[in-house]
Amino acid sequence: MYKCHDCGRQFVGGKRLDTQDIIKDYVEGKQTLAQLAEKYGVNKSTIWRRIGCMRHIRVISRYKEVVINMDTTYWGRGFGLMVIKDAFRNKILWYKFVRNETAAGYLEGVGWLRDNGFTIHGIVCDGLGGLFSALEKYRVQMCQFHQAMIVRRYLTSKPELPAAIELMDITNMLAHTDKESFIGMLDDWSERWMPFMGERSMDLRTGKTSYTHKRLRSAYLSLRRNMPWLWTHYDYPELHIPNTNNALEGVFTDIKTKLRVHSGISKQRRIAMIQELIARRY
């Protein structure tokens, strides 16, 4: 506020800051506090105060017939973002900040959708323990990419055993072939390598025996165990259920790329920025 010494009239001078412009530059423009302070001609504490005004409004989608992706991403230990996304539209329907990924968390999100009038025709998720049984009333597709990652964790990306090399090659075909062909390849593999998987070794100290090729066996059994949920998209083509969560992984990558510019901010600031980014873009 200024006052003219000649006429006594008071007036506001200088350039006014637009808080929404500052928030937009911070969230979407990948600009640091120092860059924003220089751009607007103020100090960094002023920019911090304006950014603290971020307030998001969760808007419920008007599209109620949905197929959904669900997954969780993390920033270090104990801070994750659980998301349920419309598989056909670039819209996050529900999200929650969590310490750990749990089936109960996903059920909370599914319940919220149901209570708000959504009809869920299909769900794409990873292989979290207990989740398939908890969602048994829905058509559930396990992300084939997650299944391939499970097998890769057991066998590594460059296995040495011939049986493991063959099983890894079959797994890599999961997203590129049809149900009958994949099951046929797996059946043929198991017929040829079952005696090898059944080999046992003795612990000379205890006298007890255990499977010699435990990791190979675990990789194979994970494919067999998850088979009922790996081909839901194939069994119900009319629903157009995606076979992977790649679209949701793309959202996570986008959010993390934006946050990487502002590394070192507090947890509360990070939460506020994620909420603002979701409200603006998803």
PDB file of C-alpha atoms in Angstrom:
ATOM      1  CA  MET A   1       0.000   0.000   0.000  1.00  0.00           C
ATOM      2  CA  TYR A   2       1.365   3.397  -1.017  1.00  0.00           C
ATOM      3  CA  LYS A   3       0.341   7.019  -0.225  1.00  0.00           C
ATOM      4  CA  CYS A   4       0.872  10.087  -2.415  1.00  0.00           C
ATOM      5  CA  HIS A   5       2.544  12.879  -0.388  1.00  0.00           C
ATOM      6  CA  ASP A   6       0.962  15.529  -2.638  1.00  0.00           C
ATOM      7  CA  CYS A   7      -2.715  14.505  -2.665  1.00  0.00           C
ATOM      8  CA  GLY A   8      -2.846  11.999   0.205  1.00  0.00           C
ATOM      9  CA  ARG A   9      -4.412   9.314  -1.977  1.00  0.00           C
ATOM     10  CA  GLN A  10      -3.568   5.704  -1.141  1.00  0.00           C
ATOM     11  CA  PHE A  11      -3.031   3.047  -3.800  1.00  0.00           C
ATOM     12  CA  VAL A  12      -1.565  -0.402  -4.358  1.00  0.00           C
ATOM     13  CA  GLY A  13       1.566  -0.432  -6.460  1.00  0.00           C
ATOM     14  CA  GLY A  14       3.857  -3.025  -7.963  1.00  0.00           C
ATOM     15  CA  LYS A  15       3.049  -6.293  -9.663  1.00  0.00           C
ATOM     16  CA  ARG A  16       0.536  -8.506  -7.873  1.00  0.00           C
ATOM     17  CA  LEU A  17       1.349 -12.191  -7.549  1.00  0.00           C
ATOM     18  CA  ASP A  18      -1.157 -14.670  -8.923  1.00  0.00           C
ATOM     19  CA  THR A  19      -1.118 -17.658  -6.572  1.00  0.00           C
ATOM     20  CA  GLN A  20      -2.609 -20.000  -9.169  1.00  0.00           C
ATOM     21  CA  ASP A  21       0.102 -19.096 -11.674  1.00  0.00           C
ATOM     22  CA  ILE A  22       2.769 -19.859  -9.080  1.00  0.00           C
ATOM     23  CA  ILE A  23       1.182 -23.222  -8.218  1.00  0.00           C
ATOM     24  CA  LYS A  24       0.855 -24.119 -11.907  1.00  0.00           C
ATOM     25  CA  ASP A  25       4.522 -23.291 -12.555  1.00  0.00           C
ATOM     26  CA  TYR A  26       5.580 -25.277  -9.498  1.00  0.00           C
ATOM     27  CA  VAL A  27       3.477 -28.376 -10.169  1.00  0.00           C
ATOM     28  CA  GLU A  28       3.474 -28.579 -13.970  1.00  0.00           C
ATOM     29  CA  GLY A  29       6.362 -26.384 -15.047  1.00  0.00           C
ATOM     30  CA  LYS A  30       9.067 -28.274 -13.144  1.00  0.00           C
ATOM     31  CA  GLN A  31      10.436 -25.022 -11.714  1.00  0.00           C
ATOM     32  CA  THR A  32      12.303 -24.931  -8.420  1.00  0.00           C
ATOM     33  CA  LEU A  33      11.700 -22.437  -5.618  1.00  0.00           C
ATOM     34  CA  ALA A  34      14.780 -20.466  -6.595  1.00  0.00           C
ATOM     35  CA  GLN A  35      13.658 -20.247 -10.219  1.00  0.00           C
ATOM     36  CA  LEU A  36      10.161 -19.143  -9.230  1.00  0.00           C
ATOM     37  CA  ALA A  37      11.511 -16.558  -6.790  1.00  0.00           C
ATOM     38  CA  GLU A  38      13.661 -15.075  -9.545  1.00  0.00           C
ATOM     39  CA  LYS A  39      10.809 -15.162 -12.062  1.00  0.00           C
ATOM     40  CA  TYR A  40       8.327 -13.343  -9.800  1.00  0.00           C
ATOM     41  CA  GLY A  41      10.848 -11.049  -8.121  1.00  0.00           C
ATOM     42  CA  VAL A  42      10.222 -12.231  -4.565  1.00  0.00           C
ATOM     43  CA  ASN A  43      12.085 -14.364  -2.030  1.00  0.00           C
ATOM     44  CA  LYS A  44      11.667 -18.126  -1.656  1.00  0.00           C
ATOM     45  CA  SER A  45       9.658 -17.872   1.565  1.00  0.00           C
ATOM     46  CA  THR A  46       6.965 -15.932  -0.303  1.00  0.00           C
ATOM     47  CA  ILE A  47       6.794 -18.670  -2.920  1.00  0.00           C
ATOM     48  CA  TRP A  48       6.510 -21.284  -0.144  1.00  0.00           C
ATOM     49  CA  ARG A  49       3.569 -19.433   1.421  1.00  0.00           C
ATOM     50  CA  ARG A  50       1.738 -19.224  -1.901  1.00  0.00           C
ATOM     51  CA  ILE A  51       2.359 -22.892  -2.663  1.00  0.00           C
ATOM     52  CA  GLY A  52       0.952 -23.707   0.776  1.00  0.00           C
ATOM     53  CA  CYS A  53      -2.412 -22.473  -0.533  1.00  0.00           C
ATOM     54  CA  MET A  54      -2.799 -25.568  -2.730  1.00  0.00           C
ATOM     55  CA  ARG A  55      -6.242 -27.049  -2.126  1.00  0.00           C
ATOM     56  CA  HIS A  56      -7.573 -29.903  -4.200  1.00  0.00           C
ATOM     57  CA  ILE A  57     -11.191 -30.894  -4.830  1.00  0.00           C
ATOM     58  CA  ARG A  58     -11.931 -34.546  -5.598  1.00  0.00           C
ATOM     59  CA  VAL A  59     -14.395 -34.656  -8.487  1.00  0.00           C
ATOM     60  CA  ILE A  60     -16.330 -37.908  -8.923  1.00  0.00           C
ATOM     61  CA  SER A  61     -16.277 -39.150 -12.512  1.00  0.00           C
ATOM     62  CA  ARG A  62     -19.585 -39.115 -14.344  1.00  0.00           C
ATOM     63  CA  TYR A  63     -18.681 -42.336 -16.194  1.00  0.00           C
ATOM     64  CA  LYS A  64     -20.061 -45.059 -13.925  1.00  0.00           C
ATOM     65  CA  GLU A  65     -19.517 -48.185 -16.053  1.00  0.00           C
ATOM     66  CA  VAL A  66     -15.818 -48.936 -15.571  1.00  0.00           C
ATOM     67  CA  VAL A  67     -12.979 -51.394 -15.844  1.00  0.00           C
ATOM     68  CA  ILE A  68     -10.315 -50.397 -13.335  1.00  0.00           C
ATOM     69  CA  ASN A  69      -6.557 -50.646 -12.824  1.00  0.00           C
ATOM     70  CA  MET A  70      -5.269 -50.758  -9.253  1.00  0.00           C
ATOM     71  CA  ASP A  71      -1.723 -50.617  -7.954  1.00  0.00           C
ATOM     72  CA  THR A  72       0.551 -48.884  -5.415  1.00  0.00           C
ATOM     73  CA  THR A  73       3.792 -46.969  -5.873  1.00  0.00           C
ATOM     74  CA  TYR A  74       6.281 -45.884  -3.212  1.00  0.00           C
ATOM     75  CA  TRP A  75       8.687 -43.101  -2.299  1.00  0.00           C
ATOM     76  CA  GLY A  76      11.087 -44.819   0.084  1.00  0.00           C
ATOM     77  CA  ARG A  77       9.844 -46.857   3.014  1.00  0.00           C
ATOM     78  CA  GLY A  78       6.515 -46.173   4.623  1.00  0.00           C
ATOM     79  CA  PHE A  79       5.119 -43.695   2.085  1.00  0.00           C
ATOM     80  CA  GLY A  80       3.079 -45.004  -0.818  1.00  0.00           C
ATOM     81  CA  LEU A  81       0.255 -43.945  -3.112  1.00  0.00           C
ATOM     82  CA  MET A  82      -2.515 -46.495  -3.712  1.00  0.00           C
ATOM     83  CA  VAL A  83      -4.493 -45.728  -6.863  1.00  0.00           C
ATOM     84  CA  ILE A  84      -7.597 -46.980  -8.649  1.00  0.00           C
ATOM     85  CA  LYS A  85      -7.820 -45.680 -12.227  1.00  0.00           C
ATOM     86  CA  ASP A  86     -10.390 -45.899 -15.000  1.00  0.00           C
ATOM     87  CA  ALA A  87      -8.734 -48.226 -17.510  1.00  0.00           C
ATOM     88  CA  PHE A  88     -10.296 -46.509 -20.540  1.00  0.00           C
ATOM     89  CA  ARG A  89     -10.076 -42.857 -19.502  1.00  0.00           C
ATOM     90  CA  ASN A  90      -7.150 -40.940 -18.079  1.00  0.00           C
ATOM     91  CA  LYS A  91      -8.995 -40.506 -14.787  1.00  0.00           C
ATOM     92  CA  ILE A  92      -7.944 -41.492 -11.277  1.00  0.00           C
ATOM     93  CA  LEU A  93     -11.171 -42.530  -9.540  1.00  0.00           C
ATOM     94  CA  TRP A  94      -9.810 -43.051  -6.027  1.00  0.00           C
ATOM     95  CA  TYR A  95      -6.493 -42.831  -4.219  1.00  0.00           C
ATOM     96  CA  LYS A  96      -5.070 -43.119  -0.737  1.00  0.00           C
ATOM     97  CA  PHE A  97      -1.701 -42.474   0.895  1.00  0.00           C
ATOM     98  CA  VAL A  98      -0.550 -45.665   2.603  1.00  0.00           C
ATOM     99  CA  ARG A  99       2.404 -47.147   4.468  1.00  0.00           C
ATOM    100  CA  ASN A 100       1.951 -50.611   2.947  1.00  0.00           C
ATOM    101  CA  GLU A 101       0.035 -52.219   0.107  1.00  0.00           C
ATOM    102  CA  THR A 102      -2.807 -54.323   1.553  1.00  0.00           C
ATOM    103  CA  ALA A 103      -5.866 -56.100   0.224  1.00  0.00           C
ATOM    104  CA  ALA A 104      -7.935 -54.170   2.786  1.00  0.00           C
ATOM    105  CA  GLY A 105      -6.803 -50.892   1.219  1.00  0.00           C
ATOM    106  CA  TYR A 106      -7.949 -51.949  -2.243  1.00  0.00           C
ATOM    107  CA  LEU A 107     -11.245 -53.217  -0.857  1.00  0.00           C
ATOM    108  CA  GLU A 108     -11.773 -49.799   0.732  1.00  0.00           C
ATOM    109  CA  GLY A 109     -11.346 -48.190  -2.684  1.00  0.00           C
ATOM    110  CA  VAL A 110     -13.634 -50.686  -4.417  1.00  0.00           C
ATOM    111  CA  GLY A 111     -16.230 -50.119  -1.698  1.00  0.00           C
ATOM    112  CA  TRP A 112     -15.993 -46.350  -2.212  1.00  0.00           C
ATOM    113  CA  LEU A 113     -16.618 -46.790  -5.934  1.00  0.00           C
ATOM    114  CA  ARG A 114     -19.592 -49.045  -5.285  1.00  0.00           C
ATOM    115  CA  ASP A 115     -21.072 -46.592  -2.760  1.00  0.00           C
ATOM    116  CA  ASN A 116     -20.764 -43.789  -5.294  1.00  0.00           C
ATOM    117  CA  GLY A 117     -22.697 -45.550  -8.022  1.00  0.00           C
ATOM    118  CA  PHE A 118     -19.930 -47.201 -10.068  1.00  0.00           C
ATOM    119  CA  THR A 119     -20.436 -50.558 -11.751  1.00  0.00           C
ATOM    120  CA  ILE A 120     -17.135 -52.441 -11.998  1.00  0.00           C
ATOM    121  CA  HIS A 121     -16.981 -54.795 -14.977  1.00  0.00           C
ATOM    122  CA  GLY A 122     -13.355 -55.823 -14.523  1.00  0.00           C
ATOM    123  CA  ILE A 123     -10.289 -55.267 -12.348  1.00  0.00           C
ATOM    124  CA  VAL A 124      -6.612 -55.361 -13.312  1.00  0.00           C
ATOM    125  CA  CYS A 125      -4.262 -55.827 -10.349  1.00  0.00           C
ATOM    126  CA  ASP A 126      -1.005 -57.465  -9.280  1.00  0.00           C
ATOM    127  CA  GLY A 127      -0.625 -60.733  -7.409  1.00  0.00           C
ATOM    128  CA  LEU A 128      -0.907 -59.391  -3.861  1.00  0.00           C
ATOM    129  CA  GLY A 129      -1.645 -62.191  -1.426  1.00  0.00           C
ATOM    130  CA  GLY A 130      -5.325 -62.530  -0.539  1.00  0.00           C
ATOM    131  CA  LEU A 131      -6.485 -60.015  -3.141  1.00  0.00           C
ATOM    132  CA  PHE A 132      -7.889 -62.495  -5.654  1.00  0.00           C
ATOM    133  CA  SER A 133     -10.070 -64.229  -3.075  1.00  0.00           C
ATOM    134  CA  ALA A 134     -11.203 -60.879  -1.657  1.00  0.00           C
ATOM    135  CA  LEU A 135     -12.326 -59.801  -5.147  1.00  0.00           C
ATOM    136  CA  GLU A 136     -13.876 -63.119  -6.158  1.00  0.00           C
ATOM    137  CA  LYS A 137     -17.218 -61.489  -7.073  1.00  0.00           C
ATOM    138  CA  TYR A 138     -15.491 -59.471  -9.823  1.00  0.00           C
ATOM    139  CA  ARG A 139     -13.751 -60.457 -13.052  1.00  0.00           C
ATOM    140  CA  VAL A 140     -10.108 -60.040 -12.080  1.00  0.00           C
ATOM    141  CA  GLN A 141      -7.152 -59.920 -14.466  1.00  0.00           C
ATOM    142  CA  MET A 142      -3.691 -60.297 -12.986  1.00  0.00           C
ATOM    143  CA  CYS A 143      -1.215 -57.960 -14.636  1.00  0.00           C
ATOM    144  CA  GLN A 144       0.842 -60.176 -16.918  1.00  0.00           C
ATOM    145  CA  PHE A 145       3.819 -57.860 -16.534  1.00  0.00           C
ATOM    146  CA  HIS A 146       3.748 -58.390 -12.749  1.00  0.00           C
ATOM    147  CA  GLN A 147       3.617 -62.154 -13.290  1.00  0.00           C
ATOM    148  CA  ALA A 148       6.656 -61.988 -15.563  1.00  0.00           C
ATOM    149  CA  MET A 149       8.474 -59.956 -12.902  1.00  0.00           C
ATOM    150  CA  ILE A 150       7.668 -62.605 -10.275  1.00  0.00           C
ATOM    151  CA  VAL A 151       9.202 -65.321 -12.451  1.00  0.00           C
ATOM    152  CA  ARG A 152      12.206 -63.105 -13.205  1.00  0.00           C
ATOM    153  CA  ARG A 153      12.833 -62.540  -9.492  1.00  0.00           C
ATOM    154  CA  TYR A 154      13.075 -66.295  -9.013  1.00  0.00           C
ATOM    155  CA  LEU A 155      15.129 -67.066 -12.129  1.00  0.00           C
ATOM    156  CA  THR A 156      17.008 -63.745 -12.649  1.00  0.00           C
ATOM    157  CA  SER A 157      17.042 -62.023 -16.031  1.00  0.00           C
ATOM    158  CA  LYS A 158      19.834 -64.314 -17.276  1.00  0.00           C
ATOM    159  CA  PRO A 159      19.234 -67.828 -15.894  1.00  0.00           C
ATOM    160  CA  GLU A 160      21.877 -70.491 -16.480  1.00  0.00           C
ATOM    161  CA  LEU A 161      19.999 -73.781 -16.113  1.00  0.00           C
ATOM    162  CA  PRO A 162      18.490 -74.980 -19.443  1.00  0.00           C
ATOM    163  CA  ALA A 163      15.146 -75.591 -17.735  1.00  0.00           C
ATOM    164  CA  ALA A 164      15.148 -72.045 -16.300  1.00  0.00           C
ATOM    165  CA  ILE A 165      16.130 -70.532 -19.657  1.00  0.00           C
ATOM    166  CA  GLU A 166      13.216 -72.296 -21.353  1.00  0.00           C
ATOM    167  CA  LEU A 167      10.754 -71.293 -18.620  1.00  0.00           C
ATOM    168  CA  MET A 168      11.889 -67.665 -18.839  1.00  0.00           C
ATOM    169  CA  ASP A 169      11.416 -67.732 -22.621  1.00  0.00           C
ATOM    170  CA  ILE A 170       7.885 -69.115 -22.182  1.00  0.00           C
ATOM    171  CA  THR A 171       7.088 -66.456 -19.558  1.00  0.00           C
ATOM    172  CA  ASN A 172       8.272 -63.712 -21.906  1.00  0.00           C
ATOM    173  CA  MET A 173       5.627 -64.906 -24.379  1.00  0.00           C
ATOM    174  CA  LEU A 174       2.848 -64.368 -21.834  1.00  0.00           C
ATOM    175  CA  ALA A 175       1.690 -60.995 -23.186  1.00  0.00           C
ATOM    176  CA  HIS A 176       2.313 -61.930 -26.827  1.00  0.00           C
ATOM    177  CA  THR A 177       0.353 -65.144 -27.330  1.00  0.00           C
ATOM    178  CA  ASP A 178      -3.085 -66.634 -26.665  1.00  0.00           C
ATOM    179  CA  LYS A 179      -4.257 -68.693 -23.712  1.00  0.00           C
ATOM    180  CA  GLU A 180      -4.241 -72.095 -25.394  1.00  0.00           C
ATOM    181  CA  SER A 181      -0.755 -71.651 -26.853  1.00  0.00           C
ATOM    182  CA  PHE A 182       0.730 -70.486 -23.549  1.00  0.00           C
ATOM    183  CA  ILE A 183      -0.810 -73.302 -21.514  1.00  0.00           C
ATOM    184  CA  GLY A 184       0.323 -75.785 -24.171  1.00  0.00           C
ATOM    185  CA  MET A 185       3.925 -74.527 -23.968  1.00  0.00           C
ATOM    186  CA  LEU A 186       3.857 -74.670 -20.163  1.00  0.00           C
ATOM    187  CA  ASP A 187       2.378 -78.171 -20.150  1.00  0.00           C
ATOM    188  CA  ASP A 188       5.038 -79.370 -22.564  1.00  0.00           C
ATOM    189  CA  TRP A 189       7.784 -77.794 -20.443  1.00  0.00           C
ATOM    190  CA  SER A 190       6.490 -79.349 -17.205  1.00  0.00           C
ATOM    191  CA  GLU A 191       6.229 -82.793 -18.807  1.00  0.00           C
ATOM    192  CA  ARG A 192       9.877 -82.671 -19.873  1.00  0.00           C
ATOM    193  CA  TRP A 193      11.313 -81.058 -16.737  1.00  0.00           C
ATOM    194  CA  MET A 194       9.134 -82.416 -13.922  1.00  0.00           C
ATOM    195  CA  PRO A 195      11.691 -85.100 -12.889  1.00  0.00           C
ATOM    196  CA  PHE A 196      14.373 -82.389 -12.784  1.00  0.00           C
ATOM    197  CA  MET A 197      12.196 -80.155 -10.589  1.00  0.00           C
ATOM    198  CA  GLY A 198      11.520 -83.103  -8.323  1.00  0.00           C
ATOM    199  CA  GLU A 199      15.175 -83.716  -7.509  1.00  0.00           C
ATOM    200  CA  ARG A 200      15.994 -83.501  -3.813  1.00  0.00           C
ATOM    201  CA  SER A 201      19.194 -82.841  -1.864  1.00  0.00           C
ATOM    202  CA  MET A 202      20.085 -83.919   1.650  1.00  0.00           C
ATOM    203  CA  ASP A 203      21.431 -81.631   4.355  1.00  0.00           C
ATOM    204  CA  LEU A 204      24.309 -83.618   5.822  1.00  0.00           C
ATOM    205  CA  ARG A 205      23.961 -81.898   9.194  1.00  0.00           C
ATOM    206  CA  THR A 206      20.277 -82.566   9.739  1.00  0.00           C
ATOM    207  CA  GLY A 207      19.677 -85.517   7.440  1.00  0.00           C
ATOM    208  CA  LYS A 208      16.628 -83.755   6.004  1.00  0.00           C
ATOM    209  CA  THR A 209      15.987 -83.432   2.281  1.00  0.00           C
ATOM    210  CA  SER A 210      14.641 -80.486   0.309  1.00  0.00           C
ATOM    211  CA  TYR A 211      14.074 -79.650  -3.351  1.00  0.00           C
ATOM    212  CA  THR A 212      17.355 -78.993  -5.141  1.00  0.00           C
ATOM    213  CA  HIS A 213      15.936 -76.433  -7.588  1.00  0.00           C
ATOM    214  CA  LYS A 214      13.678 -74.461  -5.237  1.00  0.00           C
ATOM    215  CA  ARG A 215      13.639 -71.214  -7.201  1.00  0.00           C
ATOM    216  CA  LEU A 216      12.840 -72.944 -10.476  1.00  0.00           C
ATOM    217  CA  ARG A 217      10.031 -74.836  -8.782  1.00  0.00           C
ATOM    218  CA  SER A 218       8.655 -71.643  -7.195  1.00  0.00           C
ATOM    219  CA  ALA A 219       8.702 -69.819 -10.542  1.00  0.00           C
ATOM    220  CA  TYR A 220       6.779 -72.628 -12.225  1.00  0.00           C
ATOM    221  CA  LEU A 221       4.254 -72.950  -9.390  1.00  0.00           C
ATOM    222  CA  SER A 222       3.577 -69.195  -9.415  1.00  0.00           C
ATOM    223  CA  LEU A 223       2.503 -69.485 -13.059  1.00  0.00           C
ATOM    224  CA  ARG A 224       0.266 -72.448 -12.274  1.00  0.00           C
ATOM    225  CA  ARG A 225      -1.183 -70.832  -9.162  1.00  0.00           C
ATOM    226  CA  ASN A 226      -2.051 -67.556 -10.914  1.00  0.00           C
ATOM    227  CA  MET A 227      -3.251 -69.125 -14.170  1.00  0.00           C
ATOM    228  CA  PRO A 228      -6.997 -68.639 -13.392  1.00  0.00           C
ATOM    229  CA  TRP A 229      -6.466 -64.849 -13.344  1.00  0.00           C
ATOM    230  CA  LEU A 230      -3.912 -64.433 -16.134  1.00  0.00           C
ATOM    231  CA  TRP A 231      -6.421 -64.840 -18.974  1.00  0.00           C
ATOM    232  CA  THR A 232      -9.575 -63.037 -17.849  1.00  0.00           C
ATOM    233  CA  HIS A 233      -9.081 -60.514 -20.659  1.00  0.00           C
ATOM    234  CA  TYR A 234      -8.989 -63.443 -23.102  1.00  0.00           C
ATOM    235  CA  ASP A 235     -12.066 -65.169 -21.678  1.00  0.00           C
ATOM    236  CA  TYR A 236     -14.184 -61.972 -21.742  1.00  0.00           C
ATOM    237  CA  PRO A 237     -13.120 -60.102 -24.902  1.00  0.00           C
ATOM    238  CA  GLU A 238     -16.332 -58.063 -24.924  1.00  0.00           C
ATOM    239  CA  LEU A 239     -15.170 -56.202 -21.791  1.00  0.00           C
ATOM    240  CA  HIS A 240     -11.847 -55.103 -23.355  1.00  0.00           C
ATOM    241  CA  ILE A 241     -10.018 -55.654 -20.055  1.00  0.00           C
ATOM    242  CA  PRO A 242      -6.312 -54.710 -20.353  1.00  0.00           C
ATOM    243  CA  ASN A 243      -3.864 -57.551 -19.717  1.00  0.00           C
ATOM    244  CA  THR A 244      -1.366 -55.299 -17.879  1.00  0.00           C
ATOM    245  CA  ASN A 245      -1.261 -52.274 -15.582  1.00  0.00           C
ATOM    246  CA  ASN A 246       1.043 -50.394 -17.957  1.00  0.00           C
ATOM    247  CA  ALA A 247      -1.321 -47.425 -18.233  1.00  0.00           C
ATOM    248  CA  LEU A 248      -1.238 -46.942 -14.465  1.00  0.00           C
ATOM    249  CA  GLU A 249       2.538 -47.399 -14.400  1.00  0.00           C
ATOM    250  CA  GLY A 250       2.711 -44.504 -16.863  1.00  0.00           C
ATOM    251  CA  VAL A 251       0.772 -42.311 -14.417  1.00  0.00           C
ATOM    252  CA  PHE A 252       3.164 -43.246 -11.592  1.00  0.00           C
ATOM    253  CA  THR A 253       6.155 -42.398 -13.777  1.00  0.00           C
ATOM    254  CA  ASP A 254       4.673 -39.002 -14.626  1.00  0.00           C
ATOM    255  CA  ILE A 255       4.009 -38.138 -10.973  1.00  0.00           C
ATOM    256  CA  LYS A 256       7.474 -39.242  -9.878  1.00  0.00           C
ATOM    257  CA  THR A 257       9.116 -37.255 -12.667  1.00  0.00           C
ATOM    258  CA  LYS A 258       7.348 -34.099 -11.467  1.00  0.00           C
ATOM    259  CA  LEU A 259       8.290 -34.732  -7.838  1.00  0.00           C
ATOM    260  CA  ARG A 260      11.922 -35.489  -8.643  1.00  0.00           C
ATOM    261  CA  VAL A 261      12.498 -31.807  -9.440  1.00  0.00           C
ATOM    262  CA  HIS A 262      11.439 -30.942  -5.885  1.00  0.00           C
ATOM    263  CA  SER A 263      13.383 -33.603  -3.984  1.00  0.00           C
ATOM    264  CA  GLY A 264      13.880 -32.865  -0.313  1.00  0.00           C
ATOM    265  CA  ILE A 265      10.457 -31.380   0.393  1.00  0.00           C
ATOM    266  CA  SER A 266       8.596 -32.522   3.498  1.00  0.00           C
ATOM    267  CA  LYS A 267       6.087 -35.364   3.466  1.00  0.00           C
ATOM    268  CA  GLN A 268       3.152 -32.963   3.851  1.00  0.00           C
ATOM    269  CA  ARG A 269       4.395 -30.825   0.954  1.00  0.00           C
ATOM    270  CA  ARG A 270       4.800 -33.959  -1.143  1.00  0.00           C
ATOM    271  CA  ILE A 271       1.236 -35.050  -0.346  1.00  0.00           C
ATOM    272  CA  ALA A 272      -0.126 -31.616  -1.246  1.00  0.00           C
ATOM    273  CA  MET A 273       1.760 -31.595  -4.534  1.00  0.00           C
ATOM    274  CA  ILE A 274       0.585 -35.093  -5.491  1.00  0.00           C
ATOM    275  CA  GLN A 275      -3.011 -34.123  -4.736  1.00  0.00           C
ATOM    276  CA  GLU A 276      -2.702 -30.947  -6.789  1.00  0.00           C
ATOM    277  CA  LEU A 277      -1.123 -32.829  -9.682  1.00  0.00           C
ATOM    278  CA  ILE A 278      -3.864 -35.474  -9.658  1.00  0.00           C
ATOM    279  CA  ALA A 279      -6.566 -32.781  -9.560  1.00  0.00           C
ATOM    280  CA  ARG A 280      -5.007 -30.945 -12.509  1.00  0.00           C
ATOM    281  CA  ARG A 281      -4.068 -33.846 -14.761  1.00  0.00           C
ATOM    282  CA  TYR A 282      -6.082 -36.898 -13.747  1.00  0.00           C
TER     283      TYR A 282
END
